[in-house]
Amino acid sequence: MRILVLGGTGYLGRHVADRLRALPGARILAAGRSDAAEFRADLATDRPEQLVRTLAAAAPDAVVNCAGATGGDAVNLAEVNARGPAALCAALREAAPTARLVHLGSAAEYGPGNPDEPVTESAPARPVTPYGATKLAGTLAVTSAALDGVVLRVGNPVGAGAPRASLPGRMALLLRSAGADPGAVLRLGDLSAYRDFVDVRDLAGAVARAVTTPGHLPPVLNIGGGVAVPVRELVHGLARRAGFLGRLEESTGGSARSARVSWQCSDITAAERALGWRPVHGLDDSLDALWAATVENGRAA
């Protein structure tokens, strides 16, 4: 089975590609902007005919789209998260119309949640950020493309290699820099929001199930931990692992983003039913893996 992973050299893409390599008979092909990718592809700028040639050369049985932007201005977000999946679907229809497409969406597409009410796939999408809105546009491109496609709406991924742009990655780097200095002070934003954290290894496992499960799949499936956890718990958990002796100063003014999306949690029942998937790693496992990788990277540097 030939599986093309777009964004296969990025944070999520690396974990996904590693998990897919364990599938019997699978050949994993990475596509992206990195020189390490076997196929050069940029969903933000490549014309559909370029993508058609790339897909024809790769001849995939399945395509996993891990490419995406989480930061930058609205134009960059739209180019990568909205334009990219639309161009990919257009190219797939011409070059590989029978290939299964697994696209990584985001729980940010739902917008604010109601406390103690995990959101199901049938809930209306009401994103309140450019990121969520552009990810929703990408989801709509996939679900309306008349392809064998499924969108995995992912919660907040946590694990080894978390990027600096993410809260877990940023906190890990700050704590590594602070070391055991009892006088260190880390000034943080509002940590009162609740989020649904999912281990990147569990996410990768869900992708593998989505690639290999036969038959028709629902157009959208939630992939998360299935539990709403205070962001403060993640930060303090990392601080304990770091042996942090300083002080964490949390903003009391709050942030516009947290105020607008103070609670998020996904109902993952449909993924269990369709894929036979449930997460096996809790937040403690995720933080252990993240901190161990942070320490190892610090030694390598």
Short mmCIF file of C-alpha atoms in Angstrom, two decimals, residues 12-254:
data_model
loop_
_atom_site.label_atom_id
_atom_site.label_comp_id
_atom_site.label_asym_id
_atom_site.label_seq_id
_atom_site.Cartn_x
_atom_site.Cartn_y
_atom_site.Cartn_z
CA LEU A 12 2.20 15.82 13.31
CA GLY A 13 3.35 14.43 9.98
CA ARG A 14 6.46 12.81 11.46
CA HIS A 15 4.44 11.00 14.11
CA VAL A 16 1.85 9.93 11.55
CA ALA A 17 4.46 8.70 9.08
CA ASP A 18 6.24 6.71 11.80
CA ARG A 19 2.99 5.00 12.77
CA LEU A 20 2.05 4.26 9.16
CA ARG A 21 5.43 2.62 8.53
CA ALA A 22 4.43 -0.07 11.02
CA LEU A 23 1.52 -1.14 8.80
CA PRO A 24 2.25 -4.44 7.00
CA GLY A 25 3.14 -3.86 3.37
CA ALA A 26 2.97 -0.08 3.61
CA ARG A 27 5.32 2.22 1.72
CA ILE A 28 5.28 5.74 3.10
CA LEU A 29 6.05 8.66 0.79
CA ALA A 30 6.56 12.13 2.26
CA ALA A 31 5.54 15.26 0.35
CA GLY A 32 6.18 18.81 1.43
CA ARG A 33 8.38 21.88 1.17
CA SER A 34 11.31 20.34 3.05
CA ASP A 35 14.34 19.03 1.19
CA ALA A 36 13.86 15.84 3.20
CA ALA A 37 10.55 15.12 1.43
CA GLU A 38 10.56 12.61 -1.42
CA PHE A 39 8.13 14.76 -3.36
CA ARG A 40 8.20 18.56 -3.33
CA ALA A 41 4.75 19.98 -2.80
CA ASP A 42 3.37 23.22 -1.41
CA LEU A 43 -0.40 23.19 -1.05
CA ALA A 44 -0.41 26.94 -0.44
CA THR A 45 1.09 27.84 -3.83
CA ASP A 46 1.26 24.83 -6.18
CA ARG A 47 -1.09 25.05 -9.11
CA PRO A 48 -3.49 22.11 -9.48
CA GLU A 49 -1.61 20.82 -12.53
CA GLN A 50 1.59 20.67 -10.47
CA LEU A 51 -0.20 18.69 -7.79
CA VAL A 52 -1.63 16.39 -10.46
CA ARG A 53 1.90 15.58 -11.63
CA THR A 54 3.06 14.99 -8.06
CA LEU A 55 0.16 12.66 -7.33
CA ALA A 56 0.61 10.82 -10.60
CA ALA A 57 4.28 10.22 -9.81
CA ALA A 58 3.50 9.04 -6.27
CA ALA A 59 0.59 6.81 -7.41
CA PRO A 60 -0.85 6.62 -3.89
CA ASP A 61 -3.48 4.23 -2.60
CA ALA A 62 -4.10 6.70 0.23
CA VAL A 63 -3.20 10.32 0.93
CA VAL A 64 -2.89 11.81 4.42
CA ASN A 65 -2.89 15.59 4.62
CA CYS A 66 -1.01 16.75 7.72
CA ALA A 67 -0.02 20.06 6.12
CA GLY A 68 -1.43 23.11 7.83
CA ALA A 69 -0.66 26.48 9.38
CA THR A 70 -1.47 27.34 12.99
CA GLY A 71 -0.05 30.86 13.04
CA GLY A 72 0.63 33.83 10.82
CA ASP A 73 -1.75 36.33 9.31
CA ALA A 74 -5.17 35.52 7.88
CA VAL A 75 -3.81 35.40 4.32
CA ASN A 76 -1.23 32.75 5.17
CA LEU A 77 -3.79 30.74 7.12
CA ALA A 78 -6.22 30.87 4.22
CA GLU A 79 -3.59 29.86 1.66
CA VAL A 80 -2.49 26.78 3.60
CA ASN A 81 -5.63 25.67 5.44
CA ALA A 82 -8.36 26.55 2.95
CA ARG A 83 -6.82 26.88 -0.51
CA GLY A 84 -4.50 23.91 0.07
CA PRO A 85 -7.11 21.20 0.69
CA ALA A 86 -9.27 22.52 -2.16
CA ALA A 87 -6.36 22.31 -4.60
CA LEU A 88 -5.45 18.86 -3.29
CA CYS A 89 -8.98 17.56 -3.81
CA ALA A 90 -9.08 18.96 -7.35
CA ALA A 91 -5.79 17.22 -8.14
CA LEU A 92 -6.90 13.95 -6.55
CA ARG A 93 -10.04 13.83 -8.67
CA GLU A 94 -7.85 13.87 -11.77
CA ALA A 95 -4.74 11.91 -10.74
CA ALA A 96 -5.91 9.44 -8.07
CA PRO A 97 -9.71 9.48 -7.80
CA THR A 98 -9.93 6.16 -5.91
CA ALA A 99 -7.31 6.98 -3.27
CA ARG A 100 -8.58 7.46 0.25
CA LEU A 101 -7.97 10.95 1.61
CA VAL A 102 -7.47 11.43 5.35
CA HIS A 103 -7.38 15.13 6.18
CA LEU A 104 -6.47 16.58 9.58
CA GLY A 105 -9.00 19.18 10.63
CA SER A 106 -9.25 20.92 13.99
CA ALA A 107 -11.62 21.12 16.93
CA ALA A 108 -11.19 24.89 16.58
CA GLU A 109 -13.74 24.60 13.76
CA TYR A 110 -16.47 24.15 16.38
CA GLY A 111 -15.73 27.34 18.26
CA PRO A 112 -16.89 27.79 21.88
CA GLY A 113 -18.21 24.76 23.70
CA ASN A 114 -20.64 24.52 26.59
CA PRO A 115 -19.19 23.25 29.88
CA ASP A 116 -19.79 19.54 30.47
CA GLU A 117 -21.22 19.04 26.97
CA PRO A 118 -18.75 17.23 24.70
CA VAL A 119 -19.37 18.34 21.12
CA THR A 120 -20.43 15.80 18.50
CA GLU A 121 -19.75 15.91 14.76
CA SER A 122 -23.33 17.06 14.11
CA ALA A 123 -22.86 20.24 16.15
CA PRO A 124 -22.82 23.49 14.16
CA ALA A 125 -19.38 24.85 13.35
CA ARG A 126 -18.94 28.36 14.76
CA PRO A 127 -15.25 29.21 14.64
CA VAL A 128 -14.24 32.50 16.24
CA THR A 129 -10.64 32.74 15.00
CA PRO A 130 -9.10 32.98 11.52
CA TYR A 131 -7.40 29.65 12.21
CA GLY A 132 -10.67 27.90 13.00
CA ALA A 133 -12.44 29.53 10.05
CA THR A 134 -9.76 28.52 7.55
CA LYS A 135 -9.63 24.97 8.91
CA LEU A 136 -13.40 24.78 8.49
CA ALA A 137 -13.04 25.90 4.88
CA GLY A 138 -10.55 23.08 4.33
CA THR A 139 -12.96 20.59 5.88
CA LEU A 140 -15.76 21.74 3.59
CA ALA A 141 -13.47 21.36 0.57
CA VAL A 142 -12.83 17.73 1.51
CA THR A 143 -16.36 16.75 2.50
CA SER A 144 -17.85 18.23 -0.68
CA ALA A 145 -15.26 16.80 -3.08
CA ALA A 146 -17.00 13.49 -3.91
CA LEU A 147 -13.86 11.56 -2.92
CA ASP A 148 -13.27 8.67 -0.54
CA GLY A 149 -12.34 11.15 2.15
CA VAL A 150 -12.60 11.62 5.90
CA VAL A 151 -11.73 14.62 8.05
CA LEU A 152 -10.31 13.93 11.50
CA ARG A 153 -11.15 16.91 13.70
CA VAL A 154 -8.23 16.90 16.10
CA GLY A 155 -8.18 18.35 19.61
CA ASN A 156 -5.02 19.87 21.09
CA PRO A 157 -2.08 17.55 20.27
CA VAL A 158 0.57 16.98 22.94
CA GLY A 159 3.73 14.91 22.76
CA ALA A 160 7.38 14.68 21.85
CA GLY A 161 8.54 17.41 19.49
CA ALA A 162 5.67 19.82 20.14
CA PRO A 163 6.55 23.02 18.25
CA ARG A 164 7.40 26.34 19.84
CA ALA A 165 4.20 27.82 18.39
CA SER A 166 2.07 25.52 20.56
CA LEU A 167 1.50 26.08 24.27
CA PRO A 168 3.02 22.70 25.30
CA GLY A 169 6.10 23.25 23.14
CA ARG A 170 6.58 26.84 24.26
CA MET A 171 6.21 25.92 27.95
CA ALA A 172 8.68 23.05 27.64
CA LEU A 173 11.30 25.36 26.15
CA LEU A 174 10.70 28.07 28.76
CA LEU A 175 11.05 25.55 31.59
CA ARG A 176 14.20 24.06 30.10
CA SER A 177 15.73 27.54 29.87
CA ALA A 178 14.70 28.39 33.44
CA GLY A 179 16.31 25.25 34.85
CA ALA A 180 16.36 24.91 38.63
CA ASP A 181 16.82 28.63 39.35
CA PRO A 182 14.60 29.38 42.37
CA GLY A 183 14.50 33.02 41.35
CA ALA A 184 13.09 32.35 37.88
CA VAL A 185 9.74 33.92 37.06
CA LEU A 186 7.67 32.82 34.10
CA ARG A 187 4.93 35.28 33.23
CA LEU A 188 2.09 33.52 31.47
CA GLY A 189 -1.28 34.38 30.05
CA ASP A 190 -4.67 33.22 31.26
CA LEU A 191 -4.57 29.48 32.00
CA SER A 192 -8.20 29.07 33.05
CA ALA A 193 -9.50 27.65 29.77
CA TYR A 194 -10.34 23.96 29.37
CA ARG A 195 -9.03 22.04 26.37
CA ASP A 196 -9.26 18.51 24.99
CA PHE A 197 -5.66 17.27 24.78
CA VAL A 198 -4.78 14.26 22.64
CA ASP A 199 -1.46 12.43 22.57
CA VAL A 200 0.21 12.62 19.15
CA ARG A 201 0.71 8.85 19.26
CA ASP A 202 -3.03 8.34 19.65
CA LEU A 203 -3.65 10.77 16.80
CA ALA A 204 -1.24 8.82 14.61
CA GLY A 205 -3.05 5.63 15.53
CA ALA A 206 -6.37 7.16 14.50
CA VAL A 207 -4.89 8.12 11.13
CA ALA A 208 -3.65 4.56 10.60
CA ARG A 209 -7.14 3.26 11.36
CA ALA A 210 -8.70 5.80 8.99
CA VAL A 211 -6.31 4.78 6.20
CA THR A 212 -6.93 1.04 6.56
CA THR A 213 -10.56 0.69 7.67
CA PRO A 214 -12.49 -0.69 4.68
CA GLY A 215 -15.75 0.68 3.39
CA HIS A 216 -17.38 4.06 3.68
CA LEU A 217 -16.39 6.28 6.59
CA PRO A 218 -18.33 9.22 8.07
CA PRO A 219 -17.20 12.51 6.52
CA VAL A 220 -16.00 13.93 9.86
CA LEU A 221 -14.73 12.18 13.00
CA ASN A 222 -13.61 13.79 16.25
CA ILE A 223 -10.18 12.72 17.49
CA GLY A 224 -9.37 13.86 21.00
CA GLY A 225 -8.80 12.72 24.53
CA GLY A 226 -12.51 12.97 25.21
CA VAL A 227 -11.88 14.90 28.44
CA ALA A 228 -11.80 18.63 29.13
CA VAL A 229 -8.64 19.49 31.07
CA PRO A 230 -7.68 22.89 32.52
CA VAL A 231 -4.75 24.39 30.62
CA ARG A 232 -3.30 25.21 34.03
CA GLU A 233 -3.01 21.46 34.72
CA LEU A 234 -0.82 20.99 31.65
CA VAL A 235 1.46 23.88 32.59
CA HIS A 236 1.89 22.79 36.20
CA GLY A 237 2.42 19.18 35.12
CA LEU A 238 5.31 20.25 32.90
CA ALA A 239 6.72 22.43 35.68
CA ARG A 240 6.80 19.43 38.02
CA ARG A 241 8.62 17.31 35.45
CA ALA A 242 11.14 20.11 34.92
CA GLY A 243 11.83 20.41 38.64
CA PHE A 244 10.95 24.09 38.31
CA LEU A 245 11.67 25.95 41.56
CA GLY A 246 10.71 29.43 40.45
CA ARG A 247 7.37 31.17 40.21
CA LEU A 248 4.61 30.92 37.60
CA GLU A 249 2.80 34.24 37.30
CA GLU A 250 -0.52 33.91 35.57
CA SER A 251 -2.28 36.89 34.05
CA THR A 252 -5.50 37.77 35.86
CA GLY A 253 -6.78 39.90 33.01
CA GLY A 254 -7.53 36.94 30.78
#
